[in-house]
Tab-separated table of N, CA and C in Angstrom:
chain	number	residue	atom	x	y	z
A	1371	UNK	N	-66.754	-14.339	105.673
A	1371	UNK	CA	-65.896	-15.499	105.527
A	1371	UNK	C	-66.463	-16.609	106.401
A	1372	UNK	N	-66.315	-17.886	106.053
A	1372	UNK	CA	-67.079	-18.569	106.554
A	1372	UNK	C	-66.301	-19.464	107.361
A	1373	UNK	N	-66.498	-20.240	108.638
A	1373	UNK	CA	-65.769	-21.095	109.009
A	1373	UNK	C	-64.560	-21.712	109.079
A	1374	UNK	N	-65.046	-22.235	107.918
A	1374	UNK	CA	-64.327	-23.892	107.153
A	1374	UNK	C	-63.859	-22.908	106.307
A	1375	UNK	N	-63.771	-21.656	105.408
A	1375	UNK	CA	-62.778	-21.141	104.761
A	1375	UNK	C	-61.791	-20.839	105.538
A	1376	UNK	N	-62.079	-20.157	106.750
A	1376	UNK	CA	-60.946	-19.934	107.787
A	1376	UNK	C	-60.070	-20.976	108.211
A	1377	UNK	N	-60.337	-22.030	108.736
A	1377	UNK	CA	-59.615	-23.219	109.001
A	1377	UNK	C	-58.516	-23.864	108.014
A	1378	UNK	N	-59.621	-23.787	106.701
A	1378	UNK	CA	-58.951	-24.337	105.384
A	1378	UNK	C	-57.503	-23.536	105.300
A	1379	UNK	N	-58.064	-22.389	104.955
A	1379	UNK	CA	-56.787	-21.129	104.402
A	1379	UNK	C	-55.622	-20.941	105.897
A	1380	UNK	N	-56.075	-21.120	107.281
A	1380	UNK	CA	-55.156	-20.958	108.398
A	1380	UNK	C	-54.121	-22.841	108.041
A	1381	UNK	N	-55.044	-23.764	107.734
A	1381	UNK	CA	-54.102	-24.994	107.757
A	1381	UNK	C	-52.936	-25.343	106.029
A	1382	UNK	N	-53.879	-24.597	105.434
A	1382	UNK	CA	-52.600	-23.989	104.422
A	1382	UNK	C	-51.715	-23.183	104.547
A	1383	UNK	N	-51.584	-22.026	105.227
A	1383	UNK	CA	-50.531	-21.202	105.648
A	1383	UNK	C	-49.157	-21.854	106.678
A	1384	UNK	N	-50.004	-22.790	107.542
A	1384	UNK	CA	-49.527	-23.611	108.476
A	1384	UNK	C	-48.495	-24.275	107.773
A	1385	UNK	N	-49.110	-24.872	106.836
A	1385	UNK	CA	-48.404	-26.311	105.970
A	1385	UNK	C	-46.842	-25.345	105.010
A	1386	UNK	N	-47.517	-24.063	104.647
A	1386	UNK	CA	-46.727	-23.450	103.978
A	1386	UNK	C	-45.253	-23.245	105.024
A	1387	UNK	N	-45.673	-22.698	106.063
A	1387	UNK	CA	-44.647	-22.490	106.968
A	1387	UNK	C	-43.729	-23.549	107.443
A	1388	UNK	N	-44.733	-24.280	107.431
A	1388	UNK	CA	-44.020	-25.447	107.858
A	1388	UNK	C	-42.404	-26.260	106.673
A	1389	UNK	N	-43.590	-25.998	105.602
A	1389	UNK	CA	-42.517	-26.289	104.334
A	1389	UNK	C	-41.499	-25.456	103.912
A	1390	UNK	N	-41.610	-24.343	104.365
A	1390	UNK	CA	-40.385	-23.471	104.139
A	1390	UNK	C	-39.467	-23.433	105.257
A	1391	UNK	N	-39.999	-23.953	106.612
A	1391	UNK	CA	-39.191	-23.832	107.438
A	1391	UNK	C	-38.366	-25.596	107.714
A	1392	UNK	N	-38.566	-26.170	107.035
A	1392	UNK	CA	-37.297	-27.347	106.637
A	1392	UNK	C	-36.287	-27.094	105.956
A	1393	UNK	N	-36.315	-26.063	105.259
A	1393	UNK	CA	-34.953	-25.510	104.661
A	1393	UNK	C	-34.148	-24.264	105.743
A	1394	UNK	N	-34.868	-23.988	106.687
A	1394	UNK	CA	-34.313	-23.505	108.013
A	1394	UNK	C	-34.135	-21.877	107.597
A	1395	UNK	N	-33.485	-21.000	108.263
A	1395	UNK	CA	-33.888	-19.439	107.800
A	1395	UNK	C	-33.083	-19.310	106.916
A	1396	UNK	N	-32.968	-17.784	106.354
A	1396	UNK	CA	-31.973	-17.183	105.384
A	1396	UNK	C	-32.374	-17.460	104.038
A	1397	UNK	N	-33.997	-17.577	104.061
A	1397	UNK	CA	-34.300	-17.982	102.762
A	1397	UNK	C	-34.770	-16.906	102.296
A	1398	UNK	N	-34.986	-16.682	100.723
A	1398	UNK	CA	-35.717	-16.001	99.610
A	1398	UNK	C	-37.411	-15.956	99.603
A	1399	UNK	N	-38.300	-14.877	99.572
A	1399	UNK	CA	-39.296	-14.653	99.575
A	1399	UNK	C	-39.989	-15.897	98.423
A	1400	UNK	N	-40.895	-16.931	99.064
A	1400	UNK	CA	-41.503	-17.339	98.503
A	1400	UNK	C	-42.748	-17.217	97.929
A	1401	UNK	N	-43.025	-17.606	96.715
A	1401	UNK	CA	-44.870	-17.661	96.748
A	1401	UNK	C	-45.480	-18.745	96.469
A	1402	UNK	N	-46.854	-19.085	96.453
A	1402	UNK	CA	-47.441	-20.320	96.239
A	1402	UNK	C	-48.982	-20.099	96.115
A	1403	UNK	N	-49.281	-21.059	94.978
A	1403	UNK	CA	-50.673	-20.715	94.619
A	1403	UNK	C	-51.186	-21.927	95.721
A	1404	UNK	N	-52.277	-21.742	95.564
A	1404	UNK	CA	-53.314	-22.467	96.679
A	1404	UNK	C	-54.497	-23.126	95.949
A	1405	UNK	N	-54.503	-24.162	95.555
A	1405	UNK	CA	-55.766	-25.223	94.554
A	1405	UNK	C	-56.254	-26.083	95.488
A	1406	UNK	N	-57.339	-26.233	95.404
A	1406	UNK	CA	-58.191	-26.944	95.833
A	1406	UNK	C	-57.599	-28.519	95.900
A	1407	UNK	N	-57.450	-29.255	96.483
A	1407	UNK	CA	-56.899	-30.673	96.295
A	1407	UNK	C	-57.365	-31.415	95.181
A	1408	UNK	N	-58.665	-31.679	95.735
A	1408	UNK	CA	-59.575	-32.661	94.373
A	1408	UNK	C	-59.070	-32.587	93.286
A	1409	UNK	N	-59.271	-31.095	93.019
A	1409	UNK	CA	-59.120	-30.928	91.564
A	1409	UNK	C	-57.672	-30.809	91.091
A	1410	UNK	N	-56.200	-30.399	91.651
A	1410	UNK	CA	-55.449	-30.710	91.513
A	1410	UNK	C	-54.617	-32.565	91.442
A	1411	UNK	N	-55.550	-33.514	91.995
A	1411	UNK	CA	-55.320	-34.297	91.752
A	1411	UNK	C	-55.931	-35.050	90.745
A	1412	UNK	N	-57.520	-35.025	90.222
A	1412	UNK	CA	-57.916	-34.989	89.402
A	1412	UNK	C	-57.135	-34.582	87.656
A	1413	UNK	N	-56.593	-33.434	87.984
A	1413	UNK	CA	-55.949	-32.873	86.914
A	1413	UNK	C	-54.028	-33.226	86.626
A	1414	UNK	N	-54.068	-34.006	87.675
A	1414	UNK	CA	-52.539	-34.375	88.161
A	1414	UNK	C	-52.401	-35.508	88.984
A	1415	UNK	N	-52.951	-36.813	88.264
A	1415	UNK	CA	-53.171	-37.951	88.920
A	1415	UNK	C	-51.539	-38.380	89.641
A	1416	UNK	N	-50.766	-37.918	89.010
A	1416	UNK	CA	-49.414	-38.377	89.322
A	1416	UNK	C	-49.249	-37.638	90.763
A	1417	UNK	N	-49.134	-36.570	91.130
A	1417	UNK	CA	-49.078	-36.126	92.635
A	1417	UNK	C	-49.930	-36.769	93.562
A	1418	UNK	N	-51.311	-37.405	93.293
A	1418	UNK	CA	-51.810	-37.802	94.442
A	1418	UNK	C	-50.807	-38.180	95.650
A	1419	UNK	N	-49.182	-38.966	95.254
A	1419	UNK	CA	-48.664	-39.719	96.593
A	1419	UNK	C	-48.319	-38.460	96.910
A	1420	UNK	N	-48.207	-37.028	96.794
A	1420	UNK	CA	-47.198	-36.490	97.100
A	1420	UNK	C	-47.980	-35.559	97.787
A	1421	UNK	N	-49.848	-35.017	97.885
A	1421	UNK	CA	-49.950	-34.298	98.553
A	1421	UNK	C	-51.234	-34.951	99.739
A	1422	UNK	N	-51.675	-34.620	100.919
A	1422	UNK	CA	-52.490	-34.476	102.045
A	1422	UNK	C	-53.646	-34.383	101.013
A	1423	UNK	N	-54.284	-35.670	101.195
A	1423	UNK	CA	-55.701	-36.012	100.340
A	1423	UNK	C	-57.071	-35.395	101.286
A	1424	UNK	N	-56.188	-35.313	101.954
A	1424	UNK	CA	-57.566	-34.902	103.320
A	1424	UNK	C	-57.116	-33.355	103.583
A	1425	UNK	N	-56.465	-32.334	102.992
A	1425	UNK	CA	-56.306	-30.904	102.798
A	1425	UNK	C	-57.548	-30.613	101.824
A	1426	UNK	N	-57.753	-29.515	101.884
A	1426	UNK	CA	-58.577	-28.920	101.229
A	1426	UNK	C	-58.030	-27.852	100.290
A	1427	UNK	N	-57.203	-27.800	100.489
A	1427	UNK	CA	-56.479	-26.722	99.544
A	1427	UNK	C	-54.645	-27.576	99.827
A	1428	UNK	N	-54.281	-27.259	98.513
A	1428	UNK	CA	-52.544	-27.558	98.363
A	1428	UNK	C	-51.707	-26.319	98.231
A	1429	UNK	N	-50.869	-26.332	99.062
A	1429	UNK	CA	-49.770	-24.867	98.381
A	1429	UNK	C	-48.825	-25.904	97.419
A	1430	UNK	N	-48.755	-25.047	95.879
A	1430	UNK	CA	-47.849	-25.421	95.216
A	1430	UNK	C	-46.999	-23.889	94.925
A	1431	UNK	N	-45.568	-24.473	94.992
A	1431	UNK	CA	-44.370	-23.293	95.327
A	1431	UNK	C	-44.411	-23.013	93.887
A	1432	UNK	N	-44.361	-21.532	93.439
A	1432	UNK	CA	-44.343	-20.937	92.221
A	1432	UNK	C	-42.827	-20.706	92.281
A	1433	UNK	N	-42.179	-20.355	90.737
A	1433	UNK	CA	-41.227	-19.705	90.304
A	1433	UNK	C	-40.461	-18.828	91.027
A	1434	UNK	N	-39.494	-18.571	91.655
A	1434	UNK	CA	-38.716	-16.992	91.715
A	1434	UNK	C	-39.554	-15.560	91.727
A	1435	UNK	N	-39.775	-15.106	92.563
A	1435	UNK	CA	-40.443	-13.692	92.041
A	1435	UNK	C	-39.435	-13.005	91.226
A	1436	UNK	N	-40.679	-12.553	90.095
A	1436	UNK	CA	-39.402	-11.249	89.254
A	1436	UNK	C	-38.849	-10.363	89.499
A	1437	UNK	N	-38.847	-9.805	90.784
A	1437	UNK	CA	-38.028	-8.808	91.293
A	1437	UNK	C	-38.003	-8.633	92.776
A	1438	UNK	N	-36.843	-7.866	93.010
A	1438	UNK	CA	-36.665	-8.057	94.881
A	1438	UNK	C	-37.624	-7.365	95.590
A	1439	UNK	N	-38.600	-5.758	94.119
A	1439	UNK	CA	-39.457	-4.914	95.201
A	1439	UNK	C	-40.708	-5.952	95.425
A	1440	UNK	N	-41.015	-6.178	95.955
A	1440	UNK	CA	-42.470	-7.076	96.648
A	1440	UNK	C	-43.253	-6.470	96.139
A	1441	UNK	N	-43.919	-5.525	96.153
A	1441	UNK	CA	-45.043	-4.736	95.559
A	1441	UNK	C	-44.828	-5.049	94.095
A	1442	UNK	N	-44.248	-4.853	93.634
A	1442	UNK	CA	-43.498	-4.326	91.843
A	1442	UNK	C	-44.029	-5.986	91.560
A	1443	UNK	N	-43.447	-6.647	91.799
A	1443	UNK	CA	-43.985	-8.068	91.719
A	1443	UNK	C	-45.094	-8.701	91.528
A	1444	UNK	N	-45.645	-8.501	92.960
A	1444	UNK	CA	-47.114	-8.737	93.044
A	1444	UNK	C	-47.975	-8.023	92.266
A	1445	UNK	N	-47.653	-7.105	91.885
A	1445	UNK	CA	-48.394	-6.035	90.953
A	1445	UNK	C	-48.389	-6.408	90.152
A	1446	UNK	N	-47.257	-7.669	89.110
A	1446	UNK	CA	-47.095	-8.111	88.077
A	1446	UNK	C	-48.367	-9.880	87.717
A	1447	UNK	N	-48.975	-9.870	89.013
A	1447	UNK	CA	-48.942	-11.381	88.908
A	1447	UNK	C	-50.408	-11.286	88.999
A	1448	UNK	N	-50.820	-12.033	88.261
A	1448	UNK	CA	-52.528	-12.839	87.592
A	1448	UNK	C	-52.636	-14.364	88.238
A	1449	UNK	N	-53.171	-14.663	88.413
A	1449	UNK	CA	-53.510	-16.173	88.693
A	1449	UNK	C	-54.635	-16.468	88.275
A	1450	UNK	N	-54.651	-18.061	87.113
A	1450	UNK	CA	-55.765	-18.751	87.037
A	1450	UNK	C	-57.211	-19.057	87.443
A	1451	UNK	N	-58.398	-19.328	86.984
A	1451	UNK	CA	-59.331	-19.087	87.669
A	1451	UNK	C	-59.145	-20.760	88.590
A	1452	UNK	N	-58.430	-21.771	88.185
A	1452	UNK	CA	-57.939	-22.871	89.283
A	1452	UNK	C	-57.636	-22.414	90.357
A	1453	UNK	N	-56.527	-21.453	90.586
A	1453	UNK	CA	-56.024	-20.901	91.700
A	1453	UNK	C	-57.301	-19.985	92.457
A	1454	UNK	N	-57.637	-21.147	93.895
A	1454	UNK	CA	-58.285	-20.494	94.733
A	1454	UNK	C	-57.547	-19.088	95.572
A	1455	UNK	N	-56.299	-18.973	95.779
A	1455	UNK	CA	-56.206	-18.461	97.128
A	1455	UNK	C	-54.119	-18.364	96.571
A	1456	UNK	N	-53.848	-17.567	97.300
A	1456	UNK	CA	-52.262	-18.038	97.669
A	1456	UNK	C	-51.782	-17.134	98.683
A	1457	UNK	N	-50.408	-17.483	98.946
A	1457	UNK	CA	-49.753	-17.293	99.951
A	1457	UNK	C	-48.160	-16.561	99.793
A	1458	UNK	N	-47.410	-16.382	100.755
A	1458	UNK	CA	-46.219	-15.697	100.304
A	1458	UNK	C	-45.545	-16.118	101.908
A	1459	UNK	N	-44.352	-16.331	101.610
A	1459	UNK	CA	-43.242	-16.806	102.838
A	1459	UNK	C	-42.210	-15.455	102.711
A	1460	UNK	N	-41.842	-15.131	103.688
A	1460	UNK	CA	-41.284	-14.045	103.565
A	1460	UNK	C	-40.412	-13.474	105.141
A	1461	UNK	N	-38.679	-13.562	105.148
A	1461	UNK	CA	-38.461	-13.190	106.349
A	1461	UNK	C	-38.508	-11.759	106.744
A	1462	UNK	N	-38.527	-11.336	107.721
A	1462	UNK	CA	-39.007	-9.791	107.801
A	1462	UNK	C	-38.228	-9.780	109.109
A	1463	UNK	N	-37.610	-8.581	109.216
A	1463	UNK	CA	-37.203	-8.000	110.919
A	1463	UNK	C	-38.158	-7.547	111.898
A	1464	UNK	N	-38.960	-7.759	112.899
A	1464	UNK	CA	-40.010	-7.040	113.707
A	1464	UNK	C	-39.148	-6.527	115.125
A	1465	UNK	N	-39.712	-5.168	114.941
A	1465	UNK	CA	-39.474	-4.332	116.398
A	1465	UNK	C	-40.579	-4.899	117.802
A	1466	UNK	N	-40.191	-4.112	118.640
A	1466	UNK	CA	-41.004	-4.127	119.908
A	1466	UNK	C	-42.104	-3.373	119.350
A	1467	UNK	N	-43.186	-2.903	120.147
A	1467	UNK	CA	-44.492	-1.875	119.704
A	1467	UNK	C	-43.983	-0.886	120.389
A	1468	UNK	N	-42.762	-0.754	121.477
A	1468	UNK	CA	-42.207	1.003	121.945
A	1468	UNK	C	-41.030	1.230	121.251
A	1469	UNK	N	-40.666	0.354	120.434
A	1469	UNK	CA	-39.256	0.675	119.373
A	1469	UNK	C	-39.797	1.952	118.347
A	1470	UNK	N	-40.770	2.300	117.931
A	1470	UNK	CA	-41.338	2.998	116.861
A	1470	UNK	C	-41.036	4.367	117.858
A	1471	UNK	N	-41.199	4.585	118.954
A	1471	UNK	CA	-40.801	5.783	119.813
A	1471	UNK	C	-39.997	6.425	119.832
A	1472	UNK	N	-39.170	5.053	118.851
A	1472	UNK	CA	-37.658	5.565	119.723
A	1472	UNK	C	-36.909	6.149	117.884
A	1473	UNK	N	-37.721	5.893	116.917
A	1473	UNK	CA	-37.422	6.293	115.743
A	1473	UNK	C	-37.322	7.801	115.729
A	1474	UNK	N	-36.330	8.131	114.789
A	1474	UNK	CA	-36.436	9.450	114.362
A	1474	UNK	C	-37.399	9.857	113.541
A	1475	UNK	N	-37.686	11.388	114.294
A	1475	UNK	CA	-39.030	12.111	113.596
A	1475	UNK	C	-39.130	11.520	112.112
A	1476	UNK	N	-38.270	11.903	111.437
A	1476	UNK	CA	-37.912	12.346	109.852
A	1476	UNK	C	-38.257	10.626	109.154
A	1477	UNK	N	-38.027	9.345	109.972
A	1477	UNK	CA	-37.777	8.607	109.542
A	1477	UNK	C	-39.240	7.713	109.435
A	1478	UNK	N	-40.240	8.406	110.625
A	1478	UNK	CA	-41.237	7.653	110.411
A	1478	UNK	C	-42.575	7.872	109.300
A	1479	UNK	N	-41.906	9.024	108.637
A	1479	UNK	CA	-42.853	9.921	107.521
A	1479	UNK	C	-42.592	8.245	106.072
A	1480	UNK	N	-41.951	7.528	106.201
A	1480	UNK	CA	-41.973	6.760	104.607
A	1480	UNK	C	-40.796	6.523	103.705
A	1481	UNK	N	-39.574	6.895	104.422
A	1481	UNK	CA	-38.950	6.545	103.468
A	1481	UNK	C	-38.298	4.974	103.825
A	1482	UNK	N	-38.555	4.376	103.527
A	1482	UNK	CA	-38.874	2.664	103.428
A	1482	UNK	C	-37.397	1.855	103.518
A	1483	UNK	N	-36.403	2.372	102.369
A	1483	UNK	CA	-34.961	2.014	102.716
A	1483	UNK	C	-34.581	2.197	103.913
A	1484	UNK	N	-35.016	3.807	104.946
A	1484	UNK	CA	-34.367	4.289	105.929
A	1484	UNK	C	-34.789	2.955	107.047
A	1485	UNK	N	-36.138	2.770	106.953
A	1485	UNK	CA	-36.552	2.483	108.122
A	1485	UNK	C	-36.172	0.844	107.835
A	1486	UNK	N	-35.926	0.239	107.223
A	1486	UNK	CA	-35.259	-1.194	107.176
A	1486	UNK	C	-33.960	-1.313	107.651
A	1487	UNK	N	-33.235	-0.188	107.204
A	1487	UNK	CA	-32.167	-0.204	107.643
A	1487	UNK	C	-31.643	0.122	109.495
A	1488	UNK	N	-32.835	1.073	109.990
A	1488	UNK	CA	-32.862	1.381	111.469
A	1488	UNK	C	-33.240	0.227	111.749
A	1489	UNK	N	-34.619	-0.459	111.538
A	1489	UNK	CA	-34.903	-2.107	111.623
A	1489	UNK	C	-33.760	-2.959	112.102
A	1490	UNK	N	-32.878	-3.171	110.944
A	1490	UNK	CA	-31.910	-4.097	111.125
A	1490	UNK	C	-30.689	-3.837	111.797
A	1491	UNK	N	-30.815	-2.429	112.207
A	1491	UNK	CA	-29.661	-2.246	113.475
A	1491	UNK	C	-30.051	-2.358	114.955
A	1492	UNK	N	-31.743	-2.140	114.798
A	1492	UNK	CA	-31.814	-2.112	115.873
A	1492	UNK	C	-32.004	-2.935	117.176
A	1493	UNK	N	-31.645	-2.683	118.605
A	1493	UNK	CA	-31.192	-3.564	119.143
A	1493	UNK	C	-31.751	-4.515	120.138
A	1494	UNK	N	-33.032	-4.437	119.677
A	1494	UNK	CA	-34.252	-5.699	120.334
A	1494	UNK	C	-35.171	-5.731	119.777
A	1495	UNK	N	-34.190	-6.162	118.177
A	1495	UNK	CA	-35.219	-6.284	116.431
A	1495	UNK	C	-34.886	-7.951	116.523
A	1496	UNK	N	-35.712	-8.443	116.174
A	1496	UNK	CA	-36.198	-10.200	116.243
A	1496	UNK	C	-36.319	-10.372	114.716
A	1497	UNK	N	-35.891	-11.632	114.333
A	1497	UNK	CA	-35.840	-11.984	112.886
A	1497	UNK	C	-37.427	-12.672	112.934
A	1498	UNK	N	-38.234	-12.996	111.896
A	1498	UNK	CA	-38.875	-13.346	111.606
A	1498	UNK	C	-39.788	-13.483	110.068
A	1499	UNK	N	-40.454	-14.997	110.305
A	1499	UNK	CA	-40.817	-15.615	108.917
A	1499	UNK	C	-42.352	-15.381	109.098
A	1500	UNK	N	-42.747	-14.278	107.903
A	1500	UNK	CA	-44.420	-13.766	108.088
A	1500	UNK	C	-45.173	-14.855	106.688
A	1501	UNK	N	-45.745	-15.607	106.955
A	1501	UNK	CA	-46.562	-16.304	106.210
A	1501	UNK	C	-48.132	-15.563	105.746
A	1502	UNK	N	-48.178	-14.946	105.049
A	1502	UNK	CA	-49.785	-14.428	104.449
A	1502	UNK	C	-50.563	-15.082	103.093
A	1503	UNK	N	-51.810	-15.808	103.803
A	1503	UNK	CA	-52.563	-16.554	102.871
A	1503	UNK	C	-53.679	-15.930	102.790
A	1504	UNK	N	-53.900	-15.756	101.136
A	1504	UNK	CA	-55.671	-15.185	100.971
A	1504	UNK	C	-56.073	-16.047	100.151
A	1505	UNK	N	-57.863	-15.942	100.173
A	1505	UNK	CA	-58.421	-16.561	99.056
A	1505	UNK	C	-59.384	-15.534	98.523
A	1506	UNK	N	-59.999	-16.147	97.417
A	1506	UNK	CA	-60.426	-15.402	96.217
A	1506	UNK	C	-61.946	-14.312	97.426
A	1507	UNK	N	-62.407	-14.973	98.108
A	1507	UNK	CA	-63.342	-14.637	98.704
A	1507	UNK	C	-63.233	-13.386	99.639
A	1508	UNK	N	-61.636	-13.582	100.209
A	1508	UNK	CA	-61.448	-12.318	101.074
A	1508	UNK	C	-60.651	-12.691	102.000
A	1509	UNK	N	-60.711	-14.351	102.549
A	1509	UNK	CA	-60.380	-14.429	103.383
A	1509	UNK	C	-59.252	-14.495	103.703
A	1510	UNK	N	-58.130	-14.536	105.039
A	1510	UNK	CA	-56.696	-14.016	105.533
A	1510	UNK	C	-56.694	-14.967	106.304
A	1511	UNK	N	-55.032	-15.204	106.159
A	1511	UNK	CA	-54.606	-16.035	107.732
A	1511	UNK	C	-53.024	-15.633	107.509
A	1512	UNK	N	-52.724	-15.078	108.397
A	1512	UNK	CA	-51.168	-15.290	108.754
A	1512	UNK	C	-50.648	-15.920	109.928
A	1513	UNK	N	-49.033	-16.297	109.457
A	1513	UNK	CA	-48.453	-17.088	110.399
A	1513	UNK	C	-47.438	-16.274	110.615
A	1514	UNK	N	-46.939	-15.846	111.838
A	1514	UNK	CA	-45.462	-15.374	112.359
A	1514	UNK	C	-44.683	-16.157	113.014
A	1515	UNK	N	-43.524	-16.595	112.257
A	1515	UNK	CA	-42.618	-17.311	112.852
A	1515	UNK	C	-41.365	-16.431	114.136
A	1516	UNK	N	-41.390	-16.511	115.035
A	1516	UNK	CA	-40.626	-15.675	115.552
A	1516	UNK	C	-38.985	-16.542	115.995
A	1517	UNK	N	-37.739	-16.136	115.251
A	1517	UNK	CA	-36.564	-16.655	115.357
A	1517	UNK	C	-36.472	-16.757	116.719
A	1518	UNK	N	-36.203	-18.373	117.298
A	1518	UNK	CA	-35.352	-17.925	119.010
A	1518	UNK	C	-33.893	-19.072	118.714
A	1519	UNK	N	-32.615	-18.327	118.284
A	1519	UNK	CA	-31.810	-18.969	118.062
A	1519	UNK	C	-31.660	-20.039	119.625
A	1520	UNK	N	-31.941	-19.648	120.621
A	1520	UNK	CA	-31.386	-20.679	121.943
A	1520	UNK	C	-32.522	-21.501	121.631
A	1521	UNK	N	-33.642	-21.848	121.414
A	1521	UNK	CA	-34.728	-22.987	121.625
A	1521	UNK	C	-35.793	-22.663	120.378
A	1522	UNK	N	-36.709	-23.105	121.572
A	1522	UNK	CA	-37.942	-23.704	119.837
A	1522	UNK	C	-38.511	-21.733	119.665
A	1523	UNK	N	-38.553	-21.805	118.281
A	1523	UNK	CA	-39.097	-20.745	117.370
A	1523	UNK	C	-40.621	-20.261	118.443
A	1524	UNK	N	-40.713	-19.137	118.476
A	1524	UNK	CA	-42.395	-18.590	118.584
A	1524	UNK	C	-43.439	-18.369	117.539
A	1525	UNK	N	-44.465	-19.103	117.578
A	1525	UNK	CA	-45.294	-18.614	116.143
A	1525	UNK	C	-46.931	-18.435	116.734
A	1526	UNK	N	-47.014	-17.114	115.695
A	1526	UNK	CA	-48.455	-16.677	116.521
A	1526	UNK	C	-48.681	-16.262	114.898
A	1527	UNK	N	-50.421	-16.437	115.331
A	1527	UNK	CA	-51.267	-16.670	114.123
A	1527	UNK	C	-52.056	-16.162	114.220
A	1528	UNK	N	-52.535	-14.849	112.980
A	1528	UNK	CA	-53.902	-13.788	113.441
A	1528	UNK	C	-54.162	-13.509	112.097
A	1529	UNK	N	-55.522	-13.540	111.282
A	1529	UNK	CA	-55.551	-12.958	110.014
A	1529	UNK	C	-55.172	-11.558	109.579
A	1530	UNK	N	-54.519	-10.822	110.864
A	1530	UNK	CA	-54.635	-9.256	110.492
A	1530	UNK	C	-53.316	-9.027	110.862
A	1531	UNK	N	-52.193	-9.902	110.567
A	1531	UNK	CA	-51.103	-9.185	111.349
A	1531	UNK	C	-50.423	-8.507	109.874
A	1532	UNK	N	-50.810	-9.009	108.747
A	1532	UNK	CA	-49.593	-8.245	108.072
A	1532	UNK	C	-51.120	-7.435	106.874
A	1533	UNK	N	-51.985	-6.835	107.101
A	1533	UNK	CA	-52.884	-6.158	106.263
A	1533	UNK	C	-52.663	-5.991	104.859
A	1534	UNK	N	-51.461	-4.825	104.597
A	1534	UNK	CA	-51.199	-4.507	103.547
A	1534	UNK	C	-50.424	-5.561	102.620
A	1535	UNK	N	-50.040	-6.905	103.516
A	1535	UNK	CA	-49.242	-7.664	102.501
A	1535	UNK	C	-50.608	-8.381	101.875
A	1536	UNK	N	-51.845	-9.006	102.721
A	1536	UNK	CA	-52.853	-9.720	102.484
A	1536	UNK	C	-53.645	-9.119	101.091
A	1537	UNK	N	-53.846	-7.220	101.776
A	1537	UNK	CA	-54.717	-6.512	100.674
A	1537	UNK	C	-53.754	-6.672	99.147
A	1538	UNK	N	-52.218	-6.841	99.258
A	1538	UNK	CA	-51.852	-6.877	98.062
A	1538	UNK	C	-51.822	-8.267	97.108
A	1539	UNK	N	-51.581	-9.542	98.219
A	1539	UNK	CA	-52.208	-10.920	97.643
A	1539	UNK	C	-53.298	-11.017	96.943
A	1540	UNK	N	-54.598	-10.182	97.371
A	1540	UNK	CA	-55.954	-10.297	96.990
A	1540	UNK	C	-55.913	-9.154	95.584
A	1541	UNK	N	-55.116	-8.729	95.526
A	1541	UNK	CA	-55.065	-8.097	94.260
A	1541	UNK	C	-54.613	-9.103	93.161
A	1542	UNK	N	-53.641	-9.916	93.214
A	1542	UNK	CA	-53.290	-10.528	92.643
A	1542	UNK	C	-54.546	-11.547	92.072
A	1543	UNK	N	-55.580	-11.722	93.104
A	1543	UNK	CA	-56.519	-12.767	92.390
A	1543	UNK	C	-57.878	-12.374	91.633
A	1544	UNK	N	-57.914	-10.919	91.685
A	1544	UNK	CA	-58.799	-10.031	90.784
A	1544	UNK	C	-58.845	-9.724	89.327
C-alpha cells in the first residue's frame, strides 16, 4: 500500500466519521461507497458545490443495508468498477482488554448473541462509533470514536483495529 493511498483512504474515513457524527449517536449502521472525486464530478457536474474538490476520494452514503446481520449483508453487496474503496459507520460496545477474563468459559467459544449481550451489561463497556475504510488495492484505515458523555469524544485511528470487518469490506469489492 502506498503512501498517498493511506492518507487518501485514512482522510475519507475521517470525513465519514465526521459526517455521521453530526447526526450525534444512536444511529443505524451505515455504508458508503468511496469514488474518486474527479471522476465523480466529471460524471455529476451538479455536485461539484457539494463535495471537497481537493479530496481524493468522496464517501457517498448508500441505501439502508438489507438486513440487521452485517455479514449476511455484506455478503450480499457488489460494487461498480467506479467504486474505488468503501467504508461502513457502525456503533459497537468495546470492553477493557482484562474484561475478556472476566467472561464465562462457555461464552468465549462463539456464540455471538451471548457475548453482545454480556457486552452490553457489562460494567466498564464504553459505547463506540468504529469507522472501517478499504480500497480495491488492500488498503485499511479505521476510525474509533470513543463515547465520553461528560466532554469531547476519544478517537483513535489504526488500520488494524477492526480486521475482520475490513477483510469483509474487501470482499465486497472482488
Amino acid at each position: 500500500m502506498s503512501a498517498s493511498h493511506a492518507q487518501h483512504l485514512s482522510a475519507a474515513a475521517r470525513e465519514v466519521d465526521d459526517f455521521v457524527s453530526t447526526a450525534g449517536w444512536d444511529q443505524p449502521t451505515q455504508l458508503f461507497a468511496l469514488v474518486p472525486t474527479t471522476e465523480l464530478v466529471e460524471s455529476q457536474p451538479h455536485l461539484a458545490a457539494q463535495v471537497d474538490a481537493g479530496a481524493f476520494l468522496t464517501p457517498v452514503a448508500q441505501d439502508q443495508l438489507p438486513s440487521e446481520d452485517l455479514a449476511e449483508a455484506l455478503a450480499g453487496i457488489m460494487w461498480p468498477d467506479v467504486v474505488q474503496g468503501c467504508a461502513i459507520a457502525q456503533e459497537i460496545v468495546v470492553l477493557p482488554p482484562d474484561a475478556e477474563d472476566t467472561l464465562p468459559a462457555g461464552e468465549q467459544t462463539g456464540d455471538t448473541d451471548a457475548l453482545r449481550r454480556i457486552a452490553a451489561e457489562h460494567p466498564r463497556r464504553r459505547e463506540a462509533r468504529l469507522v472501517a475504510a478499504v480500497l480495491r488495492d488492500g488498503s485499511a484505515a479505521c476510525v474509533l470514536r470513543l463515547r465520553n458523555p461528560e466532554g469531547a469524544d476519544e478517537v483513535v485511528e489504526h488500520p488494524e483495529l477492526a480486521p475482520n470487518l475490513t477483510d469483509a469490506l474487501l470482499d465486497t469489492l472482488r
